[in-house]
XYZ file of C-alpha atoms in Angstrom:
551
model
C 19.567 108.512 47.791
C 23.259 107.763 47.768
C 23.893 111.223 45.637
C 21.951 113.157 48.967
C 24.138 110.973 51.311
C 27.135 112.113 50.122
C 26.405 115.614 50.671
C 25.821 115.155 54.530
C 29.108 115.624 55.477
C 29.107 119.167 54.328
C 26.281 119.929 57.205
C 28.680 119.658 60.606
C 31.481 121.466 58.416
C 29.552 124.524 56.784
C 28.186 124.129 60.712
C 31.397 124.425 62.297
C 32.712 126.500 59.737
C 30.171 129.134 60.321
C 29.430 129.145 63.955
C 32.815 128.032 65.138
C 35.630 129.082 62.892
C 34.684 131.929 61.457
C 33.620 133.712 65.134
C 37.259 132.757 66.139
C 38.852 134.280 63.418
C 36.484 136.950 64.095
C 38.359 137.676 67.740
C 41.910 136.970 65.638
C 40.954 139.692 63.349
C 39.736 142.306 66.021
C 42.599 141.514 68.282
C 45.458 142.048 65.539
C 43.447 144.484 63.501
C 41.008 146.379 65.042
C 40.685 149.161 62.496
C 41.748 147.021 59.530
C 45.505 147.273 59.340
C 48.031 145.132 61.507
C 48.123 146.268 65.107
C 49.330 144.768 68.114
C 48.514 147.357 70.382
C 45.665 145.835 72.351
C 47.358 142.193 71.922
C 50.544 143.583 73.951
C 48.387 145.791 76.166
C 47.131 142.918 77.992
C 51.175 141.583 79.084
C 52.031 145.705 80.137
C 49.016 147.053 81.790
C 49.345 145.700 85.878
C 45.348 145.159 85.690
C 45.431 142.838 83.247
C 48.469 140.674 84.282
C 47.019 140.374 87.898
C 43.953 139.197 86.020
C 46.285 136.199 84.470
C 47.879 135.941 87.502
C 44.311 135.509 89.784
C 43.249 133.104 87.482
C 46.254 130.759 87.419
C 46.623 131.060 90.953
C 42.820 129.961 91.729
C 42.410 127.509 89.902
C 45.826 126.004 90.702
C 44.123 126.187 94.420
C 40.939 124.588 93.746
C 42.351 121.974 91.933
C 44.249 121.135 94.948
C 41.566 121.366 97.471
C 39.554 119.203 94.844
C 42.395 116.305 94.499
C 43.171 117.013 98.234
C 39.129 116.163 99.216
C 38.571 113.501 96.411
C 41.451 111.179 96.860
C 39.989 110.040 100.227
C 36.848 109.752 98.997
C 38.271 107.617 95.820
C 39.952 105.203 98.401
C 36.712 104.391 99.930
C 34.859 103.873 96.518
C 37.838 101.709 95.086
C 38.325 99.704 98.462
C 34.988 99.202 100.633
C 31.646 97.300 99.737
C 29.042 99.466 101.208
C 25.208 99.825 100.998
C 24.146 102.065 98.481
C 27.746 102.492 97.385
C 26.690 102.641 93.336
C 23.829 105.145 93.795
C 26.140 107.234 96.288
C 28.429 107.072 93.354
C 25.751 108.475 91.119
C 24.181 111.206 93.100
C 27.810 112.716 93.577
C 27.968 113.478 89.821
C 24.808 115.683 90.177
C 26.442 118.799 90.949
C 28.725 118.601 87.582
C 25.862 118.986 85.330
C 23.977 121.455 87.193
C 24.187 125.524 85.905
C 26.903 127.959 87.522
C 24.187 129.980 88.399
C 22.896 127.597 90.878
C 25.664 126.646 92.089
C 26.319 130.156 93.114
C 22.826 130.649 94.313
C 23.019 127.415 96.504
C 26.164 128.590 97.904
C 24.405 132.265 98.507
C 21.754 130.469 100.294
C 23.767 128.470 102.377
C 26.920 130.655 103.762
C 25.709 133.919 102.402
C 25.191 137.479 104.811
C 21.631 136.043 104.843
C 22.225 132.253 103.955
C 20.703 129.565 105.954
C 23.608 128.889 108.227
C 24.236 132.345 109.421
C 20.722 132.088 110.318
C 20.868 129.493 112.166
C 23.500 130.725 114.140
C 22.185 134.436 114.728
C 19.104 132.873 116.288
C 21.065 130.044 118.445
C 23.795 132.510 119.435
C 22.044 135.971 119.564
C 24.815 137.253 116.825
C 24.132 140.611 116.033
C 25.983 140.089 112.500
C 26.728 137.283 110.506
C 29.488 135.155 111.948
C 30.016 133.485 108.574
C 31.773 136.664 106.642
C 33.278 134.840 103.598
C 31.068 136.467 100.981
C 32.828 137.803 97.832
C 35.512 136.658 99.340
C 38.265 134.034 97.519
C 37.088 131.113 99.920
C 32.865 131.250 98.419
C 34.786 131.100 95.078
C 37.487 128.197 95.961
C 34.462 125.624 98.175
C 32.178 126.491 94.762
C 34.890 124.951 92.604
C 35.627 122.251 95.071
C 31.730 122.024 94.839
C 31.618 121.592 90.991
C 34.940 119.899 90.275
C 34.945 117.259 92.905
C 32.564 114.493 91.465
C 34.865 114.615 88.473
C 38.151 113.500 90.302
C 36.375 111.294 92.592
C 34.847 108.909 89.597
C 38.003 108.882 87.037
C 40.087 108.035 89.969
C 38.026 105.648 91.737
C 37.452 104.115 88.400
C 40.877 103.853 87.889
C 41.652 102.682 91.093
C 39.308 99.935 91.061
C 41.097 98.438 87.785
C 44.570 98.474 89.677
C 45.895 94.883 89.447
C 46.640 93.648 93.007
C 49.609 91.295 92.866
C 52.100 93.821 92.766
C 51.075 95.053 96.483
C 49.873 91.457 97.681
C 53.760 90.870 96.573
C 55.214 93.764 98.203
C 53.103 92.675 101.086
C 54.432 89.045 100.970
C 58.218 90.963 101.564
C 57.075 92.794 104.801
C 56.124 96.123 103.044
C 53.669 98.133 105.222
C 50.817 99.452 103.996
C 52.395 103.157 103.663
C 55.362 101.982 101.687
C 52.961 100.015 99.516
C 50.793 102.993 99.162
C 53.385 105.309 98.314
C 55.679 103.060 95.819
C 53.010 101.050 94.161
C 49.599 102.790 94.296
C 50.558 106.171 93.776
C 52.831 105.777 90.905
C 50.196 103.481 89.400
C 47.572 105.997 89.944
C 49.513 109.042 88.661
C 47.688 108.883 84.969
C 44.205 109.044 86.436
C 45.495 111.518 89.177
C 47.058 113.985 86.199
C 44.373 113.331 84.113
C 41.727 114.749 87.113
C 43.844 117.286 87.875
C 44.473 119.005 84.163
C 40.811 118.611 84.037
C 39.595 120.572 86.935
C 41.862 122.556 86.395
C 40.412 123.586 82.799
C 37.068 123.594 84.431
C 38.136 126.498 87.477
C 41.244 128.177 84.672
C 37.845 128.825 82.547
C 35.272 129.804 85.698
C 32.636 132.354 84.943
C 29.681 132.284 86.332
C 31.009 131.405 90.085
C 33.436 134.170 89.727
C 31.072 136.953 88.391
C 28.391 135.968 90.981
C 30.129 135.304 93.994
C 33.609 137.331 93.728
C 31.760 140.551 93.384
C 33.576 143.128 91.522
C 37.174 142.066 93.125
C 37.601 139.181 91.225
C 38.127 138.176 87.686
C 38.720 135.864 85.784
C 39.992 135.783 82.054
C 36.258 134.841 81.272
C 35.033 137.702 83.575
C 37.018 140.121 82.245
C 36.069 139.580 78.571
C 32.688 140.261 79.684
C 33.210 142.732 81.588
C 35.531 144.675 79.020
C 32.764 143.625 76.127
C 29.721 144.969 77.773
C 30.559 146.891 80.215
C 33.619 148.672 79.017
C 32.397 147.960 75.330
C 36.689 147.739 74.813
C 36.099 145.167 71.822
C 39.847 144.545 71.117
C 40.801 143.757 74.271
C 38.289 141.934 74.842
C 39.581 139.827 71.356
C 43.107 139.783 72.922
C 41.842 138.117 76.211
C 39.847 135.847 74.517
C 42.602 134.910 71.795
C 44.980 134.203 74.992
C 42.193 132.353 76.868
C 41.742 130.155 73.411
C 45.309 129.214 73.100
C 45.929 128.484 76.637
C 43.422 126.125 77.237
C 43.947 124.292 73.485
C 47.524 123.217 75.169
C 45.684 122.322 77.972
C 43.413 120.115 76.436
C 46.123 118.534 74.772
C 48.149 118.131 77.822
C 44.595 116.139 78.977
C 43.567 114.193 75.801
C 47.879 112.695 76.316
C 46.822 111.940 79.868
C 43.566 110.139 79.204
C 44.746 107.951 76.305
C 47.128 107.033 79.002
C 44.258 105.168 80.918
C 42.358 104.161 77.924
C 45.459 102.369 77.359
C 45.860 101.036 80.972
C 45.402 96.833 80.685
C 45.782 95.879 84.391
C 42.106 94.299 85.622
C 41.139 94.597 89.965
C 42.162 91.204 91.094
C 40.420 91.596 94.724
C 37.500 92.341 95.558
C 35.697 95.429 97.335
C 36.105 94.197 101.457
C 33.520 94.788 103.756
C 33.336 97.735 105.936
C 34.436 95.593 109.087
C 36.784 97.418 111.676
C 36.743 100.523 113.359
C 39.215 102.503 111.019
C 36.734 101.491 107.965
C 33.565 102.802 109.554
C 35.419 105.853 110.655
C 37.244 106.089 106.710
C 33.874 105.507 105.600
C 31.156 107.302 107.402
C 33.740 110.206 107.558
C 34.241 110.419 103.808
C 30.344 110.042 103.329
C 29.728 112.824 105.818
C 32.247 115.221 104.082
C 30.229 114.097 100.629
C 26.678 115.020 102.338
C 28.036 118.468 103.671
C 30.029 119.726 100.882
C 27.484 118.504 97.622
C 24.210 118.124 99.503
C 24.155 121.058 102.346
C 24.538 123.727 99.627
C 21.571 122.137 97.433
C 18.966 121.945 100.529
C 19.595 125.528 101.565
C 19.028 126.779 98.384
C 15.242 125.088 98.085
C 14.788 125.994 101.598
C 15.652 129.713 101.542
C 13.468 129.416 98.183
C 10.491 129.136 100.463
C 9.246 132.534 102.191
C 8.779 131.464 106.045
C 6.871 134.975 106.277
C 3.102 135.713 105.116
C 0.624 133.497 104.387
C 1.722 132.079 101.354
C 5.265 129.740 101.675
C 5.523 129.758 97.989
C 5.733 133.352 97.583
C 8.667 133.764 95.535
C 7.502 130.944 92.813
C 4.093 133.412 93.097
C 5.884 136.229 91.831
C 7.546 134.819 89.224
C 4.508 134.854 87.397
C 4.226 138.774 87.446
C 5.750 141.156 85.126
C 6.215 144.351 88.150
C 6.848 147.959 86.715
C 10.345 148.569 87.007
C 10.987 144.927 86.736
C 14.369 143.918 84.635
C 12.071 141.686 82.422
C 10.089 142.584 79.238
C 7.445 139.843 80.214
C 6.756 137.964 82.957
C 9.779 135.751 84.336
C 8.087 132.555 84.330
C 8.352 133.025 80.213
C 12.115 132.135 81.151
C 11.212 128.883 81.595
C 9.456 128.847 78.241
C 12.187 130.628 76.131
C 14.464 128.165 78.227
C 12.296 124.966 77.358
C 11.762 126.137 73.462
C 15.575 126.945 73.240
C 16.517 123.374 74.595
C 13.607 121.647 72.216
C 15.385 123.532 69.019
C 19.093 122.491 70.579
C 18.312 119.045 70.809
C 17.439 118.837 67.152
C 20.116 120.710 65.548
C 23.021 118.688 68.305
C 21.695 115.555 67.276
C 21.657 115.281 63.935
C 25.061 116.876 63.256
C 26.451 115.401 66.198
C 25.092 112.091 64.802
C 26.786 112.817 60.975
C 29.836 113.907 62.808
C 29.829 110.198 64.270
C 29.684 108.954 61.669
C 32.525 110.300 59.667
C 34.803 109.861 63.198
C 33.864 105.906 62.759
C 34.684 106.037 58.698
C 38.189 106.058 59.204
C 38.439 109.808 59.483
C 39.854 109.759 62.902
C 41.415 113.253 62.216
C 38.129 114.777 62.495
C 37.612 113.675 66.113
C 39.540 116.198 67.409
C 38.319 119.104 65.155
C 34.579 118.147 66.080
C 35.773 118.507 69.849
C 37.522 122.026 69.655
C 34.585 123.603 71.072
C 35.394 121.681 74.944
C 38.558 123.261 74.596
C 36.885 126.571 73.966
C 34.836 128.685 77.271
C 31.368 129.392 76.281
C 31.832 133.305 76.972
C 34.755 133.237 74.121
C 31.923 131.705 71.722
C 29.355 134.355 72.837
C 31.529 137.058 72.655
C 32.444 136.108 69.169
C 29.012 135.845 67.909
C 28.580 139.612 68.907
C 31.202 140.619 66.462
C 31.141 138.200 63.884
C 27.313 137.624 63.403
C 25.898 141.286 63.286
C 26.084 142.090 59.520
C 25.268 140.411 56.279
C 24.869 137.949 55.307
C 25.114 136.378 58.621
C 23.053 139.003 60.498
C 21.357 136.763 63.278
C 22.730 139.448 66.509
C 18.876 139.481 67.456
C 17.622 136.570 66.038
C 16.376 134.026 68.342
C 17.741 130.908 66.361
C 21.269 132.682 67.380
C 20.370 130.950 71.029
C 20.047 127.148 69.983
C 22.920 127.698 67.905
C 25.320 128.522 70.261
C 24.274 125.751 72.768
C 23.622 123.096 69.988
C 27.693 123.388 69.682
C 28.520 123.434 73.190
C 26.758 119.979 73.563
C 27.443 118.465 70.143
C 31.263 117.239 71.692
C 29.119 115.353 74.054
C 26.764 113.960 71.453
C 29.292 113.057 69.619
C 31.288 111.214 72.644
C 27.496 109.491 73.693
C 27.150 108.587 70.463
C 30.511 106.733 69.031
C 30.927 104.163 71.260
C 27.258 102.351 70.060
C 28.594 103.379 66.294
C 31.557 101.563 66.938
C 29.897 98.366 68.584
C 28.478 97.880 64.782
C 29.422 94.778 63.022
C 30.504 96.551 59.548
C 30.189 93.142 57.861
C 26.078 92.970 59.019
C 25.964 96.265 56.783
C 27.385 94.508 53.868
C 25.342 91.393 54.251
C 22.200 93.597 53.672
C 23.512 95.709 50.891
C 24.434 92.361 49.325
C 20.880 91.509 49.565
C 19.685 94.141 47.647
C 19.031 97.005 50.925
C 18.789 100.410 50.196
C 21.473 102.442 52.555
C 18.248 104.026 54.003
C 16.901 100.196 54.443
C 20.349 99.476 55.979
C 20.169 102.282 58.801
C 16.494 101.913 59.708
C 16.802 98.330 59.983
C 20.318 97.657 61.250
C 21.716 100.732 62.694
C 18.335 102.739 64.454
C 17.640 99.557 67.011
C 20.738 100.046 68.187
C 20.917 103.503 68.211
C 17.788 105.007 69.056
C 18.473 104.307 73.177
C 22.055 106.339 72.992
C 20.321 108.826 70.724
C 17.903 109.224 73.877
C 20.708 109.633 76.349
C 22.509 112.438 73.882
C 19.137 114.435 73.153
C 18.994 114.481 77.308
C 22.351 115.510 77.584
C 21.588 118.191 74.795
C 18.653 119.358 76.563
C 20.429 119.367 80.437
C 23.402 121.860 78.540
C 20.813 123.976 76.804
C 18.780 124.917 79.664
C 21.827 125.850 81.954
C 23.860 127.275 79.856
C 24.858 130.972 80.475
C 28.258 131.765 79.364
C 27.364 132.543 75.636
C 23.489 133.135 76.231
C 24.585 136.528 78.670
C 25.885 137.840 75.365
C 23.201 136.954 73.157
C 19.915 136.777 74.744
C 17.304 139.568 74.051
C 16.264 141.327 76.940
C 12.749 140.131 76.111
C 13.618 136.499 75.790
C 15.579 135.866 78.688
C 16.509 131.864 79.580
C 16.327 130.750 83.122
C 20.259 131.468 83.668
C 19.864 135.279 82.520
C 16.745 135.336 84.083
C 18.584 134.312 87.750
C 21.343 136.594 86.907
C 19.100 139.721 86.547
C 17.556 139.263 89.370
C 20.871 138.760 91.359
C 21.382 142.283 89.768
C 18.785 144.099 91.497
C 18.519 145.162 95.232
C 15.717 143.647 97.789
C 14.975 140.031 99.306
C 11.931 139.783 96.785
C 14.483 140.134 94.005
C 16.930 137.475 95.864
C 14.108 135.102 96.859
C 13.263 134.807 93.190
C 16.118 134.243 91.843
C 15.863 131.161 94.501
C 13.130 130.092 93.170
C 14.210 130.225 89.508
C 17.575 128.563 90.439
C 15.813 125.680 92.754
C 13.550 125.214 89.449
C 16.282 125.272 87.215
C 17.841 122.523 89.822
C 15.012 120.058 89.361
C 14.672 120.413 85.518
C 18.555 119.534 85.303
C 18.031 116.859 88.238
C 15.515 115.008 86.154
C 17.768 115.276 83.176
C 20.714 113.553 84.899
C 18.924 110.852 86.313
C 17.753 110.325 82.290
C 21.069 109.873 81.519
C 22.072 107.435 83.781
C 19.024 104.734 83.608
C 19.713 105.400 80.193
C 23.068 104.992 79.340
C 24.845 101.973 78.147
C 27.715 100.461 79.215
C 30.988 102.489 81.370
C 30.078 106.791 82.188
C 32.315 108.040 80.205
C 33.102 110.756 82.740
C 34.358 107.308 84.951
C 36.908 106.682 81.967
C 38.173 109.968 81.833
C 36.403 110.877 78.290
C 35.900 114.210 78.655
């Protein structure tokens, strides 16, 4: 037994090796040598053509936007969570976090439904007002692209700061009080500076999240907008321009590596941070708290909720007999139609593809653990690489790199779990390590001193603990797998489409009946994540680490 357990570290590196490394140097090699032989031509292309250098430049720009409207709209917000006791303040909390985990593609549908030519509040105000044409014209426009972002990214700034905030020792401003400070001088001398780690570490964060946007971009800019991670699709499918497509996605990989670097500097900063909340959350007890407070909570409702409930009402057809029209048709497989089967099989493929992702995420995320926790600290940030790299760089890379022997798997269907297996194993890994490290290493050696087997020692010392984080990380495996779509556009068959492909063809073709079920696949899609996220957090144990900055 001890010979085999040796030999498990070789799984997550011949793993990562294969289906990390070697796609990379894949896009290295087609970039710098497209026919063989050293050439920079389509490396340099990308800094002389104008095209491509407005592309860089739009997606800088944007995201340096929505990261400011983010901080801008959560730092309120992260006042009022640090400060007030409130009713319902925790769950609040909670439900905020809800649109982070849910698929780009409903985030773009929800945002469709609500603001869209034909969304629920131009609707509304065609009937009340007798408009003619939509007075809400913002589609494919760069404000549907910067409130989706705001959308996606805010939950993440509003629970690392308010975490942090809440763990702000008091005396300092009680002090500066004490000396006649107000409360703006206090605010802006003491809090802020003590706040700038979290505030930088939120910031670089979001701003990885919009540098790397795809599926918000390529559904809701229309074809005027593109990001880096657009335009390698669209130069790798569409324009079938392979090296260029390497070149983009070689810049996109080095750019956000610094960045992630710039962030993991940042958040060691507040794991570091010592300084324990001496006061306690106040009541909500004047006028300027309810007003701070009920207006914070009604900006939460409107920008996170409103989007959500237009996109499950618009999913219901308010003409014929039948309100559930649109979930109707997804069960038939119309001539002409984009599918190979019926649609509803999406949710199959989807469920089968999550099923084989949680297996293959878990137990090399859980080996990878492991060897993080023996003293091999180095590895950490090698088995996280792939958070630092988009999900459309990994699928384009498995086009090139996987579609000859002896790794031919371009139309296998075990090419699927793979991909999203090593998008989530970073967050098994993170889910995982703090339980591995809450192990008493001298427990171990008491049982192997009394004659336990090291497959004795893990059943009965290591699984009790284990098994109810294991839970949490095969939830948050299955919640990535099913709303994944950056790598799956590459590499799903067109007759085994996942939910996310599934929406996105439909969004594709002309006609409400196409539009309505793509609704009704996203509002789905919305509920299976939903369910997954509240998993997660009955489940975990101990701090989020999304409210220490983790990830």
């Amino acid at each position: 037994m001890r010979k085999y357990a040796r030999l498990l570290p070789l799984i997550p590196l011949i793993f990562f090796g294969l289906f990390y490394f070697y796609p990379l140097a894949s896009i290295l090699q087609l970039s710098f040598a497209p026919e063989g032989r050293f050439d920079l031509a389509a490396a340099t292309e990308i800094f002389r053509d104008r095209y491509y250098l407005s592309t860089l430049w739009f997606t800088f720009w944007q995201a340096v936007v929505s990261t400011t409207l983010t901080l801008l709209l959560a730092l309120p917000a992260a006042y009022v969570f640090a400060t007030y006791d409130f009713r319902y303040k925790q769950t609040l909390r909670t439900i905020s976090t809800l649109p982070f985990v849910l698929p780009t593609v409903v985030v773009a549908n929800a945002f469709s439904a609500l603001i869209g030519p034909s969304g629920l509040a131009n609707g509304i105000l065609q009937t009340v007002f007798n408009f003619e044409d939509p007075p809400i014209d913002i589609h494919q426009t760069i404000w549907m692209i910067l409130l989706a972002h705001v959308f996606y990214n805010y939950s993440v700034a509003l629970r690392i700061i308010s975490a942090y905030w809440e763990r702000i020792n008091q005396d300092l401003s009680q002090a500066a009080e004490t000396l006649g400070a107000s409360r703006q001088q206090r605010f802006w001398t003491i809090t802020v500076p003590l706040l700038r780690p979290a505030i930088m570490a939120a910031a670089v964060l979001v701003f990885i999240f919009t540098f790397t946007s795809f599926g918000v971009v390529l559904l809701l800019g229309g074809p005027r907008f593109a990001t880096l991670e657009v335009e390698i699709y669209r130069q790798a499918v569409n324009i079938f321009d392979l090296p260029v497509a390497a070149a983009l996605s070689l810049f996109q990989i080095l750019f956000t590596f610094v960045l992630m670097a710039v962030y993991t500097r940042t958040q060691s900063r507040i794991a570091t941070q010592p300084s324990i909340r001496m006061a306690v959350a106040k009541p909500v007890a004047s006028r300027l708290d309810r007003w701070l407070v009920g207006g914070n909570l009604a900006v939460m409702f409107t920008l996170l909720a409103m989007p959500l409930l237009a996109l499950v009402i618009r999913s219901i057809s308010w003409t014929g007999g039948n309100p559930f029209n649109y979930y109707a048709r997804l069960f038939v497989n119309e001539r002409g139609s984009a599918f190979f089967v019926p649609p509803i099989e999406a949710v199959g493929n989807s469920l089968m593809f999550a099923g084989m992702s949680i297996v293959f995420s878990l137990i090399i995320g859980l080996i990878c653990a492991y060897l993080v926790v023996d003293r091999n600290r180095w590895l950490d940030p090698i088995f996280m690489l792939p958070l630092a790299t988009s999900a459309v760089t990994l699928g384009f890379g498995y086009i090139i790199a996987l579609d000859e022997p002896p790794l031919n798997l371009r139309q296998s269907l075990i090419l699927i779990p793979l991909a999203h297996s090593l998008v989530a194993i970073p967050f098994v890994i993170r889910t995982v390590l703090p339980a591995l490290r809450a192990i008493d290493p001298a427990v171990r050696e008491a049982a192997e001193t009394l004659g336990a087997d090291p497959q004795r020692v893990w059943l009965t010392i290591d699984w009790p603990l284990l098994r109810r984080v294991l839970l949490v990380a095969a939830v948050f495996a299955f919640t990535i797998s099913m709303g994944e779509f950056g790598a799956t556009v590459f590499i799903a068959r067109p007759d085994s489409p996942t939910m996310p492909t599934a929406i996105f063809r439909f969004l594709g073709r002309p006609g409400a009946v196409n539009f309505g079920q793509a609704l009704a696949m996203s509002t789905l899609l919305m509920l299976v994540c939903s369910v997954g996220f509240v998993l997660i957090e009955r489940l975990r144990i101990g701090d989020n680490n999304l409210d220490q900055g983790e990830f």
